[in-house]
Amino acid sequence: MNEYRNILLAVDFSEDDHYVAQKAKHMAEKLKAELSIIHVLDNIPMPDTAYGTVIPLDTPTSYASLEVEKSNLVNIADQLGVKPIHRCLVWGEPKQEIARFAEKYQIDLIVVGSHGRHGLALLLGSTAKGVLHYAKCDVLAIRLQEE
Ligand code: AMP
């Protein structure tokens, strides 16, 4: 079996990120794989911005909330030792942008968190489920505490 060479960690800046990130980092180290990280901006209104627009991390913007998201991503990536070239902040729908990045950069494993869900949330589906649907590579869902 081929080992994973390029692992993508998807972070949503929730308190679960640390747990999921440690699993991804550990796996990348064990396999000597390259670790990439992505956050998809789905909660900031950005008029006239097309889905799939990548936000440069090293250029200041006029959006205060965007600066917060940028520094969140840079902080996590620095802690994990992810190279600047393997960090992605992009505007759009999380499941689609995560899958799009994975395909574009030959990712062979995506790591996401997964909550146990009930009721309406179960019907609406999770990001993990959506990524599994859209991605062409393997997806590792890290089980998180039930909400
Ligand atoms: P959710 O199903 O929305 O509770 O999210 C579960 C997991 O999906 C998180 O632990 C992340 O790995 C990933 N995820 C959710 N939202 C985003 C986002 N906006 N950008 C990147 N990853 C995300």
Coordinates of N, CA and C and ligand atoms in Angstrom, one line a residue:
M1 N 0.8 -1.2 0.0 CA 0.0 0.0 0.0 C 0.9 1.3 0.0
N2 N 0.5 2.2 -0.8 CA 1.3 3.5 -0.9 C 1.0 4.3 0.4
E3 N 2.0 4.9 1.0 CA 1.8 5.7 2.2 C 1.3 7.1 1.7
Y4 N 0.7 7.8 2.7 CA 0.2 9.1 2.4 C 1.5 10.1 2.3
R5 N 1.5 10.9 1.3 CA 2.7 11.8 1.1 C 2.3 13.3 1.4
N6 N 1.0 13.6 1.1 CA 0.5 15.0 1.3 C -0.8 15.0 2.1
I7 N -0.7 15.5 3.3 CA -1.9 15.4 4.2 C -2.4 16.9 4.3
L8 N -3.7 17.0 4.2 CA -4.3 18.3 4.4 C -5.2 18.3 5.7
L9 N -4.9 19.3 6.5 CA -5.6 19.5 7.8 C -6.6 20.7 7.6
A10 N -7.9 20.4 7.8 CA -8.9 21.5 7.7 C -9.3 22.0 9.1
V11 N -9.1 23.3 9.3 CA -9.4 23.9 10.6 C -10.5 24.9 10.5
D12 N -11.4 24.9 11.6 CA -12.5 25.8 11.6 C -12.4 26.8 12.7
F13 N -11.2 26.8 13.4 CA -10.9 27.8 14.5 C -11.9 27.5 15.7
S14 N -12.4 26.3 15.9 CA -13.1 26.0 17.1 C -12.2 25.4 18.1
E15 N -12.7 25.1 19.3 CA -11.8 24.6 20.4 C -11.4 23.2 20.1
D16 N -12.0 22.5 19.1 CA -11.6 21.2 18.7 C -10.4 21.1 17.8
D17 N -10.0 22.2 17.3 CA -8.9 22.3 16.3 C -7.6 21.6 16.9
H18 N -7.3 21.9 18.1 CA -6.1 21.5 18.7 C -6.0 19.9 18.6
Y19 N -7.1 19.3 19.0 CA -7.1 17.8 19.1 C -6.9 17.2 17.7
V20 N -7.7 17.8 16.7 CA -7.6 17.3 15.3 C -6.2 17.6 14.7
A21 N -5.7 18.8 15.0 CA -4.4 19.2 14.5 C -3.3 18.3 15.0
Q22 N -3.3 17.9 16.3 CA -2.3 17.0 16.8 C -2.3 15.7 16.2
K23 N -3.5 15.2 15.9 CA -3.6 13.9 15.2 C -3.0 14.0 13.8
A24 N -3.3 15.1 13.1 CA -2.8 15.2 11.7 C -1.2 15.4 11.7
K25 N -0.8 16.2 12.7 CA 0.7 16.4 12.8 C 1.4 15.1 13.1
H26 N 0.9 14.4 14.0 CA 1.5 13.1 14.4 C 1.6 12.2 13.2
M27 N 0.5 12.1 12.5 CA 0.5 11.2 11.3 C 1.5 11.7 10.2
A28 N 1.5 13.0 10.0 CA 2.4 13.5 9.0 C 3.9 13.2 9.4
E29 N 4.2 13.4 10.7 CA 5.6 13.1 11.2 C 5.9 11.6 11.0
K30 N 5.0 10.8 11.4 CA 5.2 9.3 11.3 C 5.5 8.9 9.9
L31 N 4.7 9.5 9.0 CA 4.8 9.0 7.6 C 5.8 9.9 6.7
K32 N 6.4 10.9 7.4 CA 7.3 11.8 6.7 C 6.5 12.5 5.5
A33 N 5.3 12.8 5.8 CA 4.4 13.4 4.7 C 4.5 14.9 4.9
E34 N 4.1 15.6 3.8 CA 4.0 17.1 3.9 C 2.7 17.5 4.5
L35 N 2.6 18.4 5.4 CA 1.4 18.8 6.0 C 1.0 20.1 5.5
S36 N -0.3 20.2 5.0 CA -0.9 21.5 4.5 C -2.0 21.8 5.4
I37 N -2.4 23.1 5.5 CA -3.5 23.5 6.3 C -4.4 24.4 5.5
I38 N -5.7 24.3 5.8 CA -6.7 25.1 5.1 C -7.8 25.6 6.1
H39 N -8.2 26.9 5.9 CA -9.4 27.4 6.5 C -10.2 28.0 5.5
V40 N -11.5 27.7 5.4 CA -12.4 28.3 4.5 C -13.3 29.4 5.1
L41 N -13.2 30.6 4.6 CA -14.0 31.7 5.1 C -15.4 31.6 4.7
D42 N -16.3 31.2 5.6 CA -17.7 31.0 5.3 C -18.6 31.9 6.2
N43 N -17.9 32.7 7.0 CA -18.7 33.5 8.0 C -18.5 35.0 7.9
I44 N -17.7 35.4 6.9 CA -17.4 36.8 6.7 C -18.1 37.3 5.4
P45 N -19.0 38.3 5.4 CA -19.5 38.7 4.2 C -18.5 39.5 3.4
M46 N -18.2 39.0 2.2 CA -17.2 39.7 1.3 C -17.8 40.0 0.0
P47 N -18.4 41.2 -0.1 CA -19.1 41.5 -1.4 C -18.1 41.5 -2.6
D48 N -18.6 41.1 -3.7 CA -17.8 41.1 -4.9 C -16.6 40.1 -4.9
T49 N -16.7 39.1 -4.0 CA -15.6 38.2 -3.9 C -16.2 36.8 -4.4
A50 N -15.5 36.2 -5.4 CA -16.0 34.9 -5.9 C -15.6 33.8 -5.0
Y51 N -16.4 32.8 -4.8 CA -16.0 31.6 -4.1 C -14.7 31.0 -4.8
G52 N -13.8 30.5 -3.9 CA -12.6 30.0 -4.5 C -11.5 31.1 -4.5
T53 N -11.8 32.3 -4.1 CA -10.7 33.4 -4.0 C -9.8 33.1 -2.9
V54 N -8.5 33.0 -3.2 CA -7.5 32.7 -2.1 C -7.1 34.1 -1.5
I55 N -7.0 34.1 -0.2 CA -6.6 35.4 0.5 C -5.2 35.3 0.8
P56 N -4.3 36.2 0.3 CA -2.9 36.2 0.6 C -2.7 36.4 2.1
L57 N -1.8 35.6 2.7 CA -1.6 35.7 4.2 C -0.6 36.8 4.5
D58 N 0.2 37.2 3.5 CA 1.3 38.2 3.8 C 1.0 39.6 3.3
T59 N -0.3 39.8 2.9 CA -0.6 41.2 2.5 C -1.8 41.7 3.3
P60 N -1.6 42.9 3.9 CA -2.6 43.5 4.8 C -3.9 43.8 4.0
T61 N -5.1 43.6 4.6 CA -6.3 44.0 3.9 C -7.1 45.0 4.8
S62 N -8.1 45.6 4.2 CA -8.9 46.6 5.0 C -10.0 45.9 5.8
Y63 N -10.2 44.6 5.7 CA -11.2 44.0 6.5 C -10.6 43.6 7.9
A64 N -11.2 44.2 9.0 CA -10.6 43.9 10.3 C -10.8 42.4 10.6
S65 N -12.0 41.9 10.3 CA -12.3 40.5 10.7 C -11.5 39.5 9.9
L66 N -11.1 39.9 8.7 CA -10.2 39.1 7.8 C -8.8 39.0 8.4
E67 N -8.4 40.1 9.0 CA -7.1 40.1 9.7 C -7.0 39.1 10.8
V68 N -8.2 39.0 11.6 CA -8.3 38.1 12.7 C -8.2 36.6 12.2
E69 N -8.9 36.3 11.1 CA -8.9 35.0 10.5 C -7.5 34.6 10.0
K70 N -6.8 35.6 9.4 CA -5.5 35.4 8.9 C -4.5 35.1 10.0
S71 N -4.6 35.8 11.1 CA -3.7 35.6 12.2 C -4.0 34.3 12.9
N72 N -5.3 33.9 13.0 CA -5.6 32.6 13.5 C -4.9 31.5 12.7
L73 N -5.0 31.6 11.4 CA -4.4 30.5 10.6 C -2.9 30.5 10.7
V74 N -2.3 31.7 10.7 CA -0.9 31.7 10.8 C -0.4 31.2 12.1
N75 N -1.1 31.5 13.2 CA -0.8 31.0 14.5 C -0.8 29.4 14.6
I76 N -1.9 28.9 14.1 CA -2.0 27.4 14.1 C -0.9 26.8 13.2
A77 N -0.7 27.4 12.1 CA 0.3 26.8 11.1 C 1.7 26.9 11.7
D78 N 2.0 28.0 12.4 CA 3.3 28.2 13.0 C 3.5 27.1 14.1
Q79 N 2.5 26.9 14.9 CA 2.6 25.9 16.0 C 2.8 24.5 15.4
L80 N 2.2 24.2 14.3 CA 2.4 22.9 13.7 C 3.6 22.8 12.8
G81 N 4.2 23.9 12.5 CA 5.4 23.9 11.6 C 5.0 23.7 10.2
V82 N 3.8 24.2 9.8 CA 3.4 24.1 8.4 C 4.1 25.2 7.6
K83 N 4.8 24.8 6.5 CA 5.5 25.8 5.7 C 4.5 26.8 5.1
P84 N 5.0 28.1 5.0 CA 4.1 29.1 4.4 C 3.4 28.7 3.1
I85 N 4.1 28.1 2.3 CA 3.6 27.7 0.9 C 2.4 26.7 1.0
H86 N 2.3 26.0 2.2 CA 1.3 25.0 2.3 C 0.1 25.5 3.2
R87 N 0.0 26.8 3.3 CA -1.1 27.4 4.1 C -2.1 28.0 3.2
C88 N -3.4 27.7 3.4 CA -4.4 28.3 2.5 C -5.6 28.9 3.3
L89 N -5.9 30.1 3.0 CA -7.1 30.8 3.5 C -7.9 31.2 2.2
V90 N -9.1 30.6 2.2 CA -9.9 30.8 0.9 C -11.3 31.1 1.3
W91 N -12.0 31.8 0.4 CA -13.4 32.3 0.6 C -14.3 31.3 -0.1
G92 N -15.3 30.7 0.6 CA -16.2 29.8 -0.1 C -17.0 28.9 0.8
E93 N -17.4 27.8 0.3 CA -18.1 26.7 0.9 C -17.1 25.7 1.4
P94 N -17.0 25.4 2.7 CA -15.9 24.6 3.2 C -15.7 23.3 2.5
K95 N -16.8 22.5 2.4 CA -16.6 21.1 1.8 C -16.1 21.2 0.4
Q96 N -16.6 22.2 -0.4 CA -16.1 22.3 -1.8 C -14.7 22.8 -1.9
E97 N -14.4 23.8 -1.1 CA -13.0 24.4 -1.2 C -12.0 23.5 -0.7
I98 N -12.3 22.7 0.4 CA -11.4 21.7 0.9 C -11.1 20.7 -0.2
A99 N -12.1 20.2 -0.8 CA -12.0 19.2 -1.9 C -11.2 19.7 -3.1
R100 N -11.5 21.0 -3.4 CA -10.9 21.6 -4.6 C -9.4 21.8 -4.3
F101 N -9.0 22.2 -3.1 CA -7.6 22.4 -2.8 C -6.9 21.0 -2.9
A102 N -7.6 20.0 -2.3 CA -7.0 18.6 -2.3 C -6.7 18.1 -3.7
E103 N -7.6 18.4 -4.6 CA -7.4 17.9 -5.9 C -6.2 18.7 -6.6
K104 N -6.3 20.0 -6.4 CA -5.3 20.9 -7.1 C -3.9 20.6 -6.6
Y105 N -3.7 20.2 -5.3 CA -2.3 20.1 -4.8 C -2.0 18.6 -4.5
Q106 N -2.6 17.7 -5.2 CA -2.3 16.3 -5.0 C -2.3 15.8 -3.6
I107 N -3.3 16.2 -2.8 CA -3.4 15.8 -1.4 C -3.9 14.3 -1.5
D108 N -3.3 13.4 -0.7 CA -3.9 12.1 -0.7 C -4.6 11.7 0.6
L109 N -4.6 12.6 1.6 CA -5.4 12.4 2.8 C -5.9 13.7 3.4
I110 N -7.2 13.9 3.6 CA -7.7 15.1 4.2 C -8.1 14.7 5.7
V111 N -7.7 15.5 6.6 CA -8.1 15.2 8.0 C -9.0 16.3 8.5
V112 N -10.2 15.9 9.0 CA -11.2 16.8 9.5 C -11.8 16.3 10.8
G113 N -12.4 17.2 11.6 CA -13.1 16.7 12.8 C -14.5 16.3 12.5
S114 N -15.0 15.5 13.3 CA -16.4 15.0 13.1 C -17.2 14.9 14.4
H115 N -18.3 15.6 14.4 CA -19.1 15.6 15.6 C -20.2 14.5 15.5
G116 N -20.5 13.9 16.6 CA -21.7 13.0 16.6 C -22.9 14.0 16.5
R117 N -23.9 13.6 15.7 CA -25.0 14.6 15.5 C -26.3 13.9 15.6
H118 N -27.3 14.7 16.1 CA -28.6 14.2 16.2 C -29.6 15.1 15.6
G119 N -30.8 14.6 15.4 CA -32.0 15.5 15.0 C -31.7 16.2 13.7
L120 N -32.0 17.5 13.7 CA -31.9 18.4 12.5 C -30.4 18.4 12.0
A121 N -29.5 18.5 12.9 CA -28.1 18.6 12.5 C -27.7 17.3 11.7
L122 N -28.3 16.2 12.1 CA -27.9 14.9 11.4 C -28.5 15.0 10.0
L123 N -29.7 15.6 9.9 CA -30.3 15.7 8.5 C -29.5 16.7 7.7
L124 N -29.0 17.8 8.3 CA -28.3 18.8 7.5 C -27.0 18.3 7.0
G125 N -26.4 17.4 7.8 CA -25.1 16.8 7.4 C -23.9 17.7 8.0
S126 N -22.8 17.1 8.0 CA -21.6 17.7 8.6 C -20.6 18.1 7.5
T127 N -19.7 18.9 7.9 CA -18.6 19.2 6.9 C -17.8 17.9 6.5
A128 N -17.6 17.1 7.5 CA -16.9 15.8 7.2 C -17.6 15.0 6.2
K129 N -18.9 14.9 6.3 CA -19.7 14.1 5.4 C -19.6 14.8 4.0
G130 N -19.7 16.1 4.0 CA -19.6 16.9 2.7 C -18.3 16.7 2.0
V131 N -17.2 16.7 2.8 CA -15.9 16.5 2.2 C -15.7 15.1 1.6
L132 N -16.3 14.2 2.4 CA -16.2 12.8 1.9 C -16.9 12.7 0.6
H133 N -18.0 13.4 0.4 CA -18.8 13.4 -0.8 C -18.0 14.0 -2.0
Y134 N -17.4 15.2 -1.7 CA -16.7 15.9 -2.8 C -15.3 15.4 -3.1
A135 N -14.6 15.0 -2.1 CA -13.1 14.7 -2.3 C -12.9 13.4 -3.1
K136 N -11.8 13.4 -3.8 CA -11.5 12.3 -4.6 C -10.4 11.4 -3.9
C137 N -9.8 12.0 -2.8 CA -8.8 11.2 -2.0 C -9.5 10.7 -0.7
D138 N -8.6 10.0 0.1 CA -9.1 9.5 1.4 C -9.4 10.7 2.3
V139 N -10.3 10.4 3.2 CA -10.7 11.4 4.3 C -10.7 10.7 5.6
L140 N -9.9 11.3 6.6 CA -9.9 10.8 7.9 C -10.7 11.7 8.8
A141 N -11.8 11.2 9.4 CA -12.7 12.0 10.3 C -12.3 11.7 11.7
I142 N -11.9 12.7 12.4 CA -11.5 12.5 13.8 C -12.7 12.7 14.7
R143 N -13.1 11.7 15.4 CA -14.3 11.8 16.2 C -14.1 12.8 17.4
L144 N -15.1 13.7 17.4 CA -15.0 14.8 18.5 C -16.1 14.5 19.5
Q145 N -16.0 15.2 20.6 CA -17.0 15.1 21.7 C -18.4 15.5 21.1
E146 N -19.4 14.8 21.6 CA -20.8 15.1 21.1 C -21.1 16.5 21.6
E147 N -21.9 17.2 20.7 CA -22.3 18.6 21.1 C -23.4 18.6 22.1
Ligands
AMP1 P1 -18.6 20.8 11.4 O1 -19.1 19.5 10.7 O2 -19.0 22.0 10.7 O3 -18.8 20.8 12.8 O4 -17.0 20.7 11.2 C1 -16.2 19.6 11.5 C2 -14.8 19.7 10.9 O5 -14.9 20.2 9.6 C3 -13.9 20.7 11.7 O6 -13.3 20.1 12.8 C4 -12.9 21.0 10.6 O7 -12.0 20.0 10.4 C5 -13.8 21.1 9.3 N1 -14.3 22.4 9.0 C6 -15.5 22.9 9.4 N2 -15.7 24.2 8.9 C7 -14.5 24.5 8.3 C8 -14.0 25.7 7.6 N3 -14.7 26.8 7.5 N4 -12.8 25.6 7.1 C9 -12.0 24.5 7.2 N5 -12.4 23.4 7.8 C10 -13.6 23.4 8.3

